[in-house]
Short mmCIF file of C-alpha atoms in Angstrom, two decimals:
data_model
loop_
_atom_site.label_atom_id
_atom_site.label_comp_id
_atom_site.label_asym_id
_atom_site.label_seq_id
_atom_site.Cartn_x
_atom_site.Cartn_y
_atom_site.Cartn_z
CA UNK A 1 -16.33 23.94 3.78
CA UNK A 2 -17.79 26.79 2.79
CA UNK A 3 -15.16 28.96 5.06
CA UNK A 4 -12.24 27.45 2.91
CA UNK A 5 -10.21 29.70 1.00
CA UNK A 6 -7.83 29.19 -2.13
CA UNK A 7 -4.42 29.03 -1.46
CA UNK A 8 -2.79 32.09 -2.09
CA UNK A 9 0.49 30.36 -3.03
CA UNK A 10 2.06 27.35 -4.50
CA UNK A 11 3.51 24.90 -2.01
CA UNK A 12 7.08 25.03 -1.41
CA UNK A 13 8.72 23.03 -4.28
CA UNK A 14 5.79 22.82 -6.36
CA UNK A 15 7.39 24.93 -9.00
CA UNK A 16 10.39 22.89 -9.54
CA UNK A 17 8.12 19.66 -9.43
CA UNK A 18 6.24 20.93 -12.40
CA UNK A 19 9.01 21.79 -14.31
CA UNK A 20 11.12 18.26 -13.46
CA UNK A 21 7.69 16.47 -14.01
CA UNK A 22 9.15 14.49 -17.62
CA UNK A 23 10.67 11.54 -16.50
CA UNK A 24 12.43 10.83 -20.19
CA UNK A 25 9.67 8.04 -21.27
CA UNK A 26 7.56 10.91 -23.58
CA UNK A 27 7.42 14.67 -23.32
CA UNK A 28 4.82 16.29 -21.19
CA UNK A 29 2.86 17.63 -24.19
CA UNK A 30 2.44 13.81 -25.57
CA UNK A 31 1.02 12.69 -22.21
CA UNK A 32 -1.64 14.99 -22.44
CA UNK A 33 -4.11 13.56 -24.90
CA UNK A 34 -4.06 10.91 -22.13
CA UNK A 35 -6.82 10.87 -20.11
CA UNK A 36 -6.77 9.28 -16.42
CA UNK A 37 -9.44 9.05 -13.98
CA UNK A 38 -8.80 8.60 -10.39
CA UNK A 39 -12.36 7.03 -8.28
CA UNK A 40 -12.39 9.53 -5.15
CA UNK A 41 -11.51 12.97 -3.96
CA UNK A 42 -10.06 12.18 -0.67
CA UNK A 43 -6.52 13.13 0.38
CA UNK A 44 -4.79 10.45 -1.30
CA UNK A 45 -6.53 10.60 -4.38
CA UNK A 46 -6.46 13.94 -5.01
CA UNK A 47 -2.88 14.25 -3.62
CA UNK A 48 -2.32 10.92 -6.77
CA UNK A 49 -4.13 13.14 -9.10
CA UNK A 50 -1.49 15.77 -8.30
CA UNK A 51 1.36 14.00 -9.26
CA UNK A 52 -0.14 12.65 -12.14
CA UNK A 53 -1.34 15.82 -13.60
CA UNK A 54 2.14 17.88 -12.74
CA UNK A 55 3.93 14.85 -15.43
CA UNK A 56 1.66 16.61 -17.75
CA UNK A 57 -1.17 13.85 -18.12
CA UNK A 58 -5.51 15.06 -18.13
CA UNK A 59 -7.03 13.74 -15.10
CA UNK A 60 -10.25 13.81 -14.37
CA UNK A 61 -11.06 12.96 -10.14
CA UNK A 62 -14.61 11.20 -9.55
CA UNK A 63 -16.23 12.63 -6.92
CA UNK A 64 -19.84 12.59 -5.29
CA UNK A 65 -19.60 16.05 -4.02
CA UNK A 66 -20.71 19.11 -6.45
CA UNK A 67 -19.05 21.79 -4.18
CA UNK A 68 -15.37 19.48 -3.99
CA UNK A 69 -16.03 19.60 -8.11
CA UNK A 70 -17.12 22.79 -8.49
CA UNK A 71 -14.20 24.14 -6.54
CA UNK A 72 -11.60 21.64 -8.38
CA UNK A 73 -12.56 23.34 -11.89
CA UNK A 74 -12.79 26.56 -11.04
CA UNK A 75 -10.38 27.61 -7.79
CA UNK A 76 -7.93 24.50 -8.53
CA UNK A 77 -7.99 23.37 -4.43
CA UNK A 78 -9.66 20.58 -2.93
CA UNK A 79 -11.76 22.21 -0.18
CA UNK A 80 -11.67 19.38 1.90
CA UNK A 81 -8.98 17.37 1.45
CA UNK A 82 -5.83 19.28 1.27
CA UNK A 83 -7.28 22.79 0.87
CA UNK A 84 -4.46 24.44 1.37
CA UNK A 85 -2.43 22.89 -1.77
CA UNK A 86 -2.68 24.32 -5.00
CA UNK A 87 -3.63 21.64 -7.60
CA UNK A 88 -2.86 21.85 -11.66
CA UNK A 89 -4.24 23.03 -14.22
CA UNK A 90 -4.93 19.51 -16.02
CA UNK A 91 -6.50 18.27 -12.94
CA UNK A 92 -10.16 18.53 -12.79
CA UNK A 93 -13.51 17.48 -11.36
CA UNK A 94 -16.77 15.87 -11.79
CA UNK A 95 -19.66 14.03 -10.28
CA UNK A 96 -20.44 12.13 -13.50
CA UNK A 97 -19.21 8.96 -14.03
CA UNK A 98 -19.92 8.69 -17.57
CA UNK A 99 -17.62 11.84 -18.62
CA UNK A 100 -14.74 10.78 -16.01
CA UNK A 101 -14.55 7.17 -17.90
CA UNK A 102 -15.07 8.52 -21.49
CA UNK A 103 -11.90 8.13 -23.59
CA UNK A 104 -9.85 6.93 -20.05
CA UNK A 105 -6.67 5.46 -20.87
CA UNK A 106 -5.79 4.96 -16.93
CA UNK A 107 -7.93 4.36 -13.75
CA UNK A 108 -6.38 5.13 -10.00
CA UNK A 109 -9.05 3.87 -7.47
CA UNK A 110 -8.61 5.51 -4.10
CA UNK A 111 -11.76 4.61 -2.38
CA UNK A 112 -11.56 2.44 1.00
CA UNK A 113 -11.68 -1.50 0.99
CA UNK A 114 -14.44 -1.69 2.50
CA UNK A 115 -16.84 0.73 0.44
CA UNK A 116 -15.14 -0.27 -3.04
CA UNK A 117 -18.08 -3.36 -3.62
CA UNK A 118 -20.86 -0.92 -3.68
CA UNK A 119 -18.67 2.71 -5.28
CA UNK A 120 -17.72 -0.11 -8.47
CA UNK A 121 -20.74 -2.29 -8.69
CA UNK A 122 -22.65 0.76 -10.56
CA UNK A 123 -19.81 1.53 -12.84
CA UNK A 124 -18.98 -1.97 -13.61
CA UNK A 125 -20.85 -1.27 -17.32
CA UNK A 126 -18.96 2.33 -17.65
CA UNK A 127 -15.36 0.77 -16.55
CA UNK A 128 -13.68 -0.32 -20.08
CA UNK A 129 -12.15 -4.26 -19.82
CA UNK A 130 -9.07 -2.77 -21.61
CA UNK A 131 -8.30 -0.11 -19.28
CA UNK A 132 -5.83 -1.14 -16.15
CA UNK A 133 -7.14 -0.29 -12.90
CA UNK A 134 -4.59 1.15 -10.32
CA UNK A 135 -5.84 0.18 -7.03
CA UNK A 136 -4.38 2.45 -4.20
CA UNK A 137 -6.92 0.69 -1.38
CA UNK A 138 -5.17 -1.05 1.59
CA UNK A 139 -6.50 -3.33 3.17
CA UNK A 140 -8.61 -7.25 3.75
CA UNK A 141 -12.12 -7.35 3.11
CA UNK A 142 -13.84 -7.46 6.71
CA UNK A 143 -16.24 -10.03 5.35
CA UNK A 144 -14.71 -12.07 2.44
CA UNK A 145 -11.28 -11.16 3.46
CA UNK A 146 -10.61 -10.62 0.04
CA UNK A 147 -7.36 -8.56 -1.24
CA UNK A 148 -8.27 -6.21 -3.97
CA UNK A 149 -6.82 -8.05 -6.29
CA UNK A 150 -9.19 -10.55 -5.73
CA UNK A 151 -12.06 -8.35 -5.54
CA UNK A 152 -12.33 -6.39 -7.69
CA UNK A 153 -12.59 -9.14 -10.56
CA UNK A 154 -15.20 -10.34 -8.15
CA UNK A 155 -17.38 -7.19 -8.63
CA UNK A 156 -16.77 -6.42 -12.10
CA UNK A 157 -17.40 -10.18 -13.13
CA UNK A 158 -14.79 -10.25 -15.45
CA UNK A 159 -10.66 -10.01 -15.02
CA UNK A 160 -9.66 -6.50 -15.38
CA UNK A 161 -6.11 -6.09 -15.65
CA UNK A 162 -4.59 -4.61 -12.57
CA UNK A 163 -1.92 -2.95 -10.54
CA UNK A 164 -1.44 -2.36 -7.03
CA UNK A 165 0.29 0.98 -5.86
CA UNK A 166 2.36 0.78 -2.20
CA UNK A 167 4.86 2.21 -0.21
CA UNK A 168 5.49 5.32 2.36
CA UNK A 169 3.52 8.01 0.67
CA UNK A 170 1.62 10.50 2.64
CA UNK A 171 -0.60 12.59 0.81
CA UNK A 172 0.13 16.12 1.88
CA UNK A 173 4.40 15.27 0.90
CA UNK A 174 3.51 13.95 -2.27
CA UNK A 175 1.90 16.97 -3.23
CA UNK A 176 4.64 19.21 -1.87
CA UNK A 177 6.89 17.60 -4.50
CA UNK A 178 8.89 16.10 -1.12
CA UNK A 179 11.40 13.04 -2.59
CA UNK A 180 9.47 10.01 -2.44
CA UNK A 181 8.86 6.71 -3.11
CA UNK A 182 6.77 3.57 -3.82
CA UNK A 183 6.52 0.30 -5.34
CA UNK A 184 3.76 -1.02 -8.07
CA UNK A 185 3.14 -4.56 -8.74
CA UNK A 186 1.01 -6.16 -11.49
CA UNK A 187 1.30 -9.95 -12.30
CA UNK A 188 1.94 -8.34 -16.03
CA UNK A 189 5.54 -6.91 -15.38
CA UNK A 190 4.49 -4.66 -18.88
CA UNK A 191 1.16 -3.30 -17.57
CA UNK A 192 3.31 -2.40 -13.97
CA UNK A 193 6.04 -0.70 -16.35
CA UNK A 194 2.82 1.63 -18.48
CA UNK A 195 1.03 2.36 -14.87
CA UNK A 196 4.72 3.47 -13.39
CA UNK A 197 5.52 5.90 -15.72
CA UNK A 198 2.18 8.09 -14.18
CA UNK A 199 3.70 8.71 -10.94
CA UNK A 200 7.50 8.39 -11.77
CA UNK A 201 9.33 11.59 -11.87
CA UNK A 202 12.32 13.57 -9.94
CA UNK A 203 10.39 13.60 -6.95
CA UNK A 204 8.46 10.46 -6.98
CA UNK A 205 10.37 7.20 -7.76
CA UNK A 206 8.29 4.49 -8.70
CA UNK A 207 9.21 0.83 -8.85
CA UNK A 208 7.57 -2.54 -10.08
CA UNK A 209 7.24 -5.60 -9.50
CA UNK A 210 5.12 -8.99 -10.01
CA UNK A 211 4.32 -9.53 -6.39
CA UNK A 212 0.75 -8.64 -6.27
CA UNK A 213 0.62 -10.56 -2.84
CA UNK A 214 3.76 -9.54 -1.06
CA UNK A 215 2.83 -5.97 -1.79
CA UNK A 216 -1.38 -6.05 -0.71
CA UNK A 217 -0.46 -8.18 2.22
CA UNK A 218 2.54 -5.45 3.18
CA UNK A 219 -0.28 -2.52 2.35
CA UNK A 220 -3.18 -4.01 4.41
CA UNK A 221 -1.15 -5.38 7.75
CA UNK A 222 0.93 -2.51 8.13
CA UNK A 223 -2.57 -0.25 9.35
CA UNK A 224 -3.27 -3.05 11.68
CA UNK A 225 0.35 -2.22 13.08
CA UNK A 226 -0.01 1.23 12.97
CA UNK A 227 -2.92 1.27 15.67
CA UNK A 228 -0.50 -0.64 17.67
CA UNK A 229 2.27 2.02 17.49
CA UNK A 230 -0.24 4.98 17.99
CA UNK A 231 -1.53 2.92 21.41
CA UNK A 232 2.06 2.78 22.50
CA UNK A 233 2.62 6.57 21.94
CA UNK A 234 -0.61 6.89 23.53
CA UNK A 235 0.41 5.54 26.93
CA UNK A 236 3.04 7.44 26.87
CA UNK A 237 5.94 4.31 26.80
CA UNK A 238 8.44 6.03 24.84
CA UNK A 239 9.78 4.83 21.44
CA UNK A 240 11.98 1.48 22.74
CA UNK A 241 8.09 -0.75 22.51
CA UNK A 242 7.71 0.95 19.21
CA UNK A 243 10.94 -0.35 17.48
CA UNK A 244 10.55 -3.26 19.03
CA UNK A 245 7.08 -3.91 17.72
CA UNK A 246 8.26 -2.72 13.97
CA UNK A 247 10.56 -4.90 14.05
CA UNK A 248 8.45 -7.91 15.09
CA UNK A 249 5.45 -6.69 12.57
CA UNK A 250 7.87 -6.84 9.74
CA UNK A 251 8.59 -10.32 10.18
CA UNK A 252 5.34 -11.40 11.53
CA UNK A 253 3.31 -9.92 7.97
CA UNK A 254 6.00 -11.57 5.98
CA UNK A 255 5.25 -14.74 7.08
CA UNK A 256 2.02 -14.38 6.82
CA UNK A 257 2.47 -12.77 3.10
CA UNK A 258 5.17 -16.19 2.02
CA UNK A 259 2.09 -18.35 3.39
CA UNK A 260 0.00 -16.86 1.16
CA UNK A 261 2.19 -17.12 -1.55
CA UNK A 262 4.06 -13.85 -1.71
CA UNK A 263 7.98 -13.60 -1.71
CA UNK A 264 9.84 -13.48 1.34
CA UNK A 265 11.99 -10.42 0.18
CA UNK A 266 9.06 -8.33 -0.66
CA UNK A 267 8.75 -7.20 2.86
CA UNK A 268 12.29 -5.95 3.06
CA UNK A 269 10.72 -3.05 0.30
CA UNK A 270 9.14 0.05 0.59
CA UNK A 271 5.80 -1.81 0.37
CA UNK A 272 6.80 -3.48 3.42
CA UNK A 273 9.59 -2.51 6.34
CA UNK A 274 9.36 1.10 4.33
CA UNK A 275 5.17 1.62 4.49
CA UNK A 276 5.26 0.02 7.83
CA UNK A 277 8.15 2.62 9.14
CA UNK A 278 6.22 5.72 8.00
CA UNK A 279 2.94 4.43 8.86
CA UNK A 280 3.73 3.48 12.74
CA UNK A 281 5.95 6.70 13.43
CA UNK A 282 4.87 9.27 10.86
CA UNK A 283 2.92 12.30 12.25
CA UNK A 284 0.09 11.77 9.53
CA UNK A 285 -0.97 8.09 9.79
CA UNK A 286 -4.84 7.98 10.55
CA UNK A 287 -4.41 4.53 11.62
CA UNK A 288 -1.82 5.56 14.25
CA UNK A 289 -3.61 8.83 15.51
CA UNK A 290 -6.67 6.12 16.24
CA UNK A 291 -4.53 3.69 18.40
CA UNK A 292 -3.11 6.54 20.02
CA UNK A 293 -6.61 8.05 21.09
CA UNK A 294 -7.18 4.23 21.93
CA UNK A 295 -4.07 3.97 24.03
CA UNK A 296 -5.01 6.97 26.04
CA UNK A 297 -8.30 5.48 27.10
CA UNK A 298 -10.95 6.98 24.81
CA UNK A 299 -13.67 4.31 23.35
CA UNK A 300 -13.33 3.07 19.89
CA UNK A 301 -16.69 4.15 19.38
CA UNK A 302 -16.12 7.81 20.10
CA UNK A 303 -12.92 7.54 18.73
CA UNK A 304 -14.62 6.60 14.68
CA UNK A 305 -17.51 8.50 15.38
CA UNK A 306 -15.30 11.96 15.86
CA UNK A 307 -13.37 11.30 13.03
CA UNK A 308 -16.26 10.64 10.93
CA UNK A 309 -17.95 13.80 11.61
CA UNK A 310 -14.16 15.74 11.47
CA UNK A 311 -13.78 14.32 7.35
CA UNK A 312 -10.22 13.13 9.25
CA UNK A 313 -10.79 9.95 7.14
CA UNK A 314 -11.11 5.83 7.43
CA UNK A 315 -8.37 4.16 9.29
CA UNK A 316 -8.38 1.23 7.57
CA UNK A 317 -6.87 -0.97 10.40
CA UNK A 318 -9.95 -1.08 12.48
CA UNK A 319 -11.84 -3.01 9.69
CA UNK A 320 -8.39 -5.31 8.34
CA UNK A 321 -7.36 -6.16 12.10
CA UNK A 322 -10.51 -8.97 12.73
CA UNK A 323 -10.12 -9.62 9.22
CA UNK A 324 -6.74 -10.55 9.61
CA UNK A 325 -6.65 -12.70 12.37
CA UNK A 326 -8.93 -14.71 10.42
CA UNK A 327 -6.65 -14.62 7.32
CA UNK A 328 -4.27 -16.27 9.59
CA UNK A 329 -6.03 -18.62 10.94
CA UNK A 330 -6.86 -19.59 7.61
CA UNK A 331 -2.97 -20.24 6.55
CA UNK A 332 -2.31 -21.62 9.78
CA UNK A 333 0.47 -18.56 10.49
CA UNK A 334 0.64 -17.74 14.36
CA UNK A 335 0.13 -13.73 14.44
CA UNK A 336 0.27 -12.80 17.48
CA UNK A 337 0.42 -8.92 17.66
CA UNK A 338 -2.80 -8.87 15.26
CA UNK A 339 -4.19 -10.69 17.56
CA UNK A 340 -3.69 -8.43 20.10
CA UNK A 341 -4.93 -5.57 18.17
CA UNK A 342 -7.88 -7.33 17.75
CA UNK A 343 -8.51 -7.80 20.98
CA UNK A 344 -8.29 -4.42 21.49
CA UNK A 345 -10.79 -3.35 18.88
CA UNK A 346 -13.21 -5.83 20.12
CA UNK A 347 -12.86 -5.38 24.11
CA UNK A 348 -11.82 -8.45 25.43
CA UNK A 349 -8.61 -7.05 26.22
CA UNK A 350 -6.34 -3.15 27.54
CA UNK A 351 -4.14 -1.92 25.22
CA UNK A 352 -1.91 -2.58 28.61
CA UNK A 353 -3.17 -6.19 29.02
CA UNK A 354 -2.72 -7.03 25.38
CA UNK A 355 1.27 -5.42 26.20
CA UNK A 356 1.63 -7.68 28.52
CA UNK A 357 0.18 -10.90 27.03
CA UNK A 358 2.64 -10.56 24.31
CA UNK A 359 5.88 -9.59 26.32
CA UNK A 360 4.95 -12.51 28.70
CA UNK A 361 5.08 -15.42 25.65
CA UNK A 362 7.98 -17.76 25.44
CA UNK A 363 11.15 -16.58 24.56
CA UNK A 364 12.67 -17.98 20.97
CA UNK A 365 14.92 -18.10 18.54
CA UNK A 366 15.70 -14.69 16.58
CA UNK A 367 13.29 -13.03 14.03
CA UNK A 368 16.06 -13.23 11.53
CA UNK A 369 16.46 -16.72 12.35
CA UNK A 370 12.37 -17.24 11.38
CA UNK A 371 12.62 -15.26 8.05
CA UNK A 372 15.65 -17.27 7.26
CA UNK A 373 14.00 -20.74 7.69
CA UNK A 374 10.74 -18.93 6.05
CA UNK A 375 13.01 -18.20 3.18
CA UNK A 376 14.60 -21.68 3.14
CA UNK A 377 10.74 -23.67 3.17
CA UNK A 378 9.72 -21.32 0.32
CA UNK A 379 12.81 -21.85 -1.96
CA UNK A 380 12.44 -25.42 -1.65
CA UNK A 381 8.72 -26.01 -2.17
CA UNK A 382 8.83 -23.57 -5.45
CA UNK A 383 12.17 -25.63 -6.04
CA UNK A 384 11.54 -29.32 -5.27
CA UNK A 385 12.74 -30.65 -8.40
CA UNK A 386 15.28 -29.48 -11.04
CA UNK A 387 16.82 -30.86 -14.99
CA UNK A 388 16.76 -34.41 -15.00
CA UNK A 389 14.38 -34.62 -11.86
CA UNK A 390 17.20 -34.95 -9.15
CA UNK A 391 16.37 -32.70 -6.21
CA UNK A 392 17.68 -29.41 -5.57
CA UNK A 393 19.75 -30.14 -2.31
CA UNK A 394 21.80 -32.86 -4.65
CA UNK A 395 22.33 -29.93 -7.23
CA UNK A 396 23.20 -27.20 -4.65
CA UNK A 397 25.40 -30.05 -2.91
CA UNK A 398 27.08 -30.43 -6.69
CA UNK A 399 27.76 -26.92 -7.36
CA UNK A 400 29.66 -26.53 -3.89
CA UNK A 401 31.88 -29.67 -4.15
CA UNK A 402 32.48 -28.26 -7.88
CA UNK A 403 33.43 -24.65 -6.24
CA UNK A 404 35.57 -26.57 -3.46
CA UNK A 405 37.55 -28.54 -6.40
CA UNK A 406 37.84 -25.54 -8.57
CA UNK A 407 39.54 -23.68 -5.89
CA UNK A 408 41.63 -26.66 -4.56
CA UNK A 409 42.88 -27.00 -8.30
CA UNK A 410 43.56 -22.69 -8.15
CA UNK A 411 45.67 -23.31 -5.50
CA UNK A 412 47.51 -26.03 -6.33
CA UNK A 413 48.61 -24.25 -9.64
CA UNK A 414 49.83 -20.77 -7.75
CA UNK A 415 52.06 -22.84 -5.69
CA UNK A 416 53.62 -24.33 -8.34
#
């Protein structure tokens, strides 16, 4: 790192960002006695730390390194994440948890699934219960298959409220002030609104909702998928297997997500169809450049063993793809294109055999058809009864005889 220079120049449309940064809910000036830590230095947090900083908020980025730090504070670039970005002035660095956390009103976690047990487990005394805890990690616990929703309480040993940050954000566009977007969900619609307004600006709009599941499930699956798409590329089979398997992910994740009891719609979001889109055919997706070295016939091993020594960062689909074939096993969901990733990753199967086991299973109905009926089982379970106990079929059944009467009567009246 030591060869890394400063960037001699603000990205292109980081000035305007800067200037746009209020988004009406509190002048720039007010949001600075606001302090927000973000838990890692990597692309994405640092890139989160960005955005946060230009709507005029302090934040403070946790890192291990003292050189990344160092060169935070005092040349305002990240020298090895995004080195070539300028970063703001109210965005700083240190190694020391204790002055990161002190007087935090906000904390972003960016750190990988499956290193966030032991990067919170020594903080868990520092970390405030009051504070809400913006988790940016994607993915299924390879062991517990916990969501992060579930594990972090785990870890801390207490609940912590929570939000969950998704949708088709690479890091390098988010901090060139490129027009993006993204959805966060908290079960407490109020804490989702507070944690918005960080990111949410002219350049970044970000939306909320209570759908903690729909919107991990959407997060974690969609890197499974993504080593799929990069395999594809990586054979060289053109883009026709790639819509193809988008289109079939999309569905297969949101069944998996309603079994789990997330909302069917969720995946028709940007923390679904839209992360899913970006992640399988952007130029930037780790998990895809993987499955692509995959797909052209290098070793997993030597695949994950380059990157690590490159910095290129974790592909988090490598460690959520075994995961999730158990998660649906557990639910009883058929998902057969994780498995098939899986088998991959494990080597009882060719990316081309794996092809060809799922283009050679039974035809069926539509996938539209499938979400439909989905959507139909989960209205009526969550809708079994209504006033007066009579089921909801008989009301629905009312309220269309009572349309059908309505309009006969209409009718009858404009004739005469």
């Amino acid at each position: 790192w030591h060869e890394a220079k400063p960037p001699s120049s603000s990205p292109v449309g980081v000035e305007e960002t800067a200037a746009m940064a209020s988004n009406g809910s509190g002048h720039p000036s007010h949001r600075a006695g606001t302090r927000v830590c973000v838990f890692g230095s990597g692309s994405f947090g640092t890139a989160l730390g960005t955005v946060i900083a230009r709507n005029g908020y302090t934040v403070t980025l946790l890192t291990r390194r003292d050189d990344v730090a160092n060169a935070i504070n005092t040349k305002h670039f990240n020298p090895q994440h995004l080195s070539d970005c300028q970063l703001p002035p109210l965005l700083s660095a240190t190694t020391s948890a204790e002055a990161a956390l002190a007087g935090v009103s906000f904390i972003v976690h960016s750190i990988p699934v499956q290193s966030t047990e032991g990067f919170l487990e020594p903080l868990k005394a520092l970390i405030p219960a009051h504070v809400p805890l913006i988790s940016t990690s994607k993915g299924i616990h390879s062991e517990t298959l916990e969501t992060m929703a579930e594990l972090v309480p785990r870890v801390l040993q207490r609940q912590q409220p929570m939000a969950f940050l998704s949708g088709p954000t690479f890091a390098k566009e988010l901090v060139n002030g490129n027009p993006s977007g993204a959805v966060l969900a908290a079960t407490d619609l109020m804490i989702a609104d507070r944690c918005a307004d960080l990111f949410h600006c002219s350049v970044f709009k970000c939306y909320t909702t209570n759908d903690v599941i729909g919107v991990e499930v959407g997060g974690a699956l969609k890197n499974v998928y993504a080593l799929a798409a990069g395999a594809i590329e990586g054979m060289g089979l053109g883009v026709n297997p790639t819509a193809f398997l988008v289109t079939r992910a999309c569905v297969e994740m949101n069944v998996l997500a309603v079994a789990m009891g997330g909302r069917p719609h969720t995946m028709e979001g940007l923390a679904g169809i839209g992360d899913l889109m970006l992640t399988c055919m952007g130029g930037a997706s780790r998990n895809k450049a993987v499955g692509a070295r995959i797909g052209a016939g290098e070793p997993l091993s030597s695949v994950l063993e380059s990157r690590q020594q490159s910095l290129a960062g974790v592909a988090e689909g490598v460690a959520t793809a075994p995961a999730a074939v158990r998660l649906a096993k557990r639910h009883g969901v058929s998902a057969p294109i994780i498995d098939a990733v899986a088998a991959v990753l494990d080597g009882s199967a060719g990316p081309r055999e794996a092809i060809m086991t799922l283009m050679q299973r039974p035809r069926g109905e539509d996938f539209a058809t499938l979400v439909r009926r989905e959507t139909e089982a989960h209205f009526m379970k969550t809708h079994t009864a209504a006033p007066l106990g009579v089921p909801a079929t008989v009301w629905a059944a009312l309220a269309l005889g009572q349309a059908a009467v309505l309009a006969y009567v209409v009718s009858r009246r404009s004739r005469s």
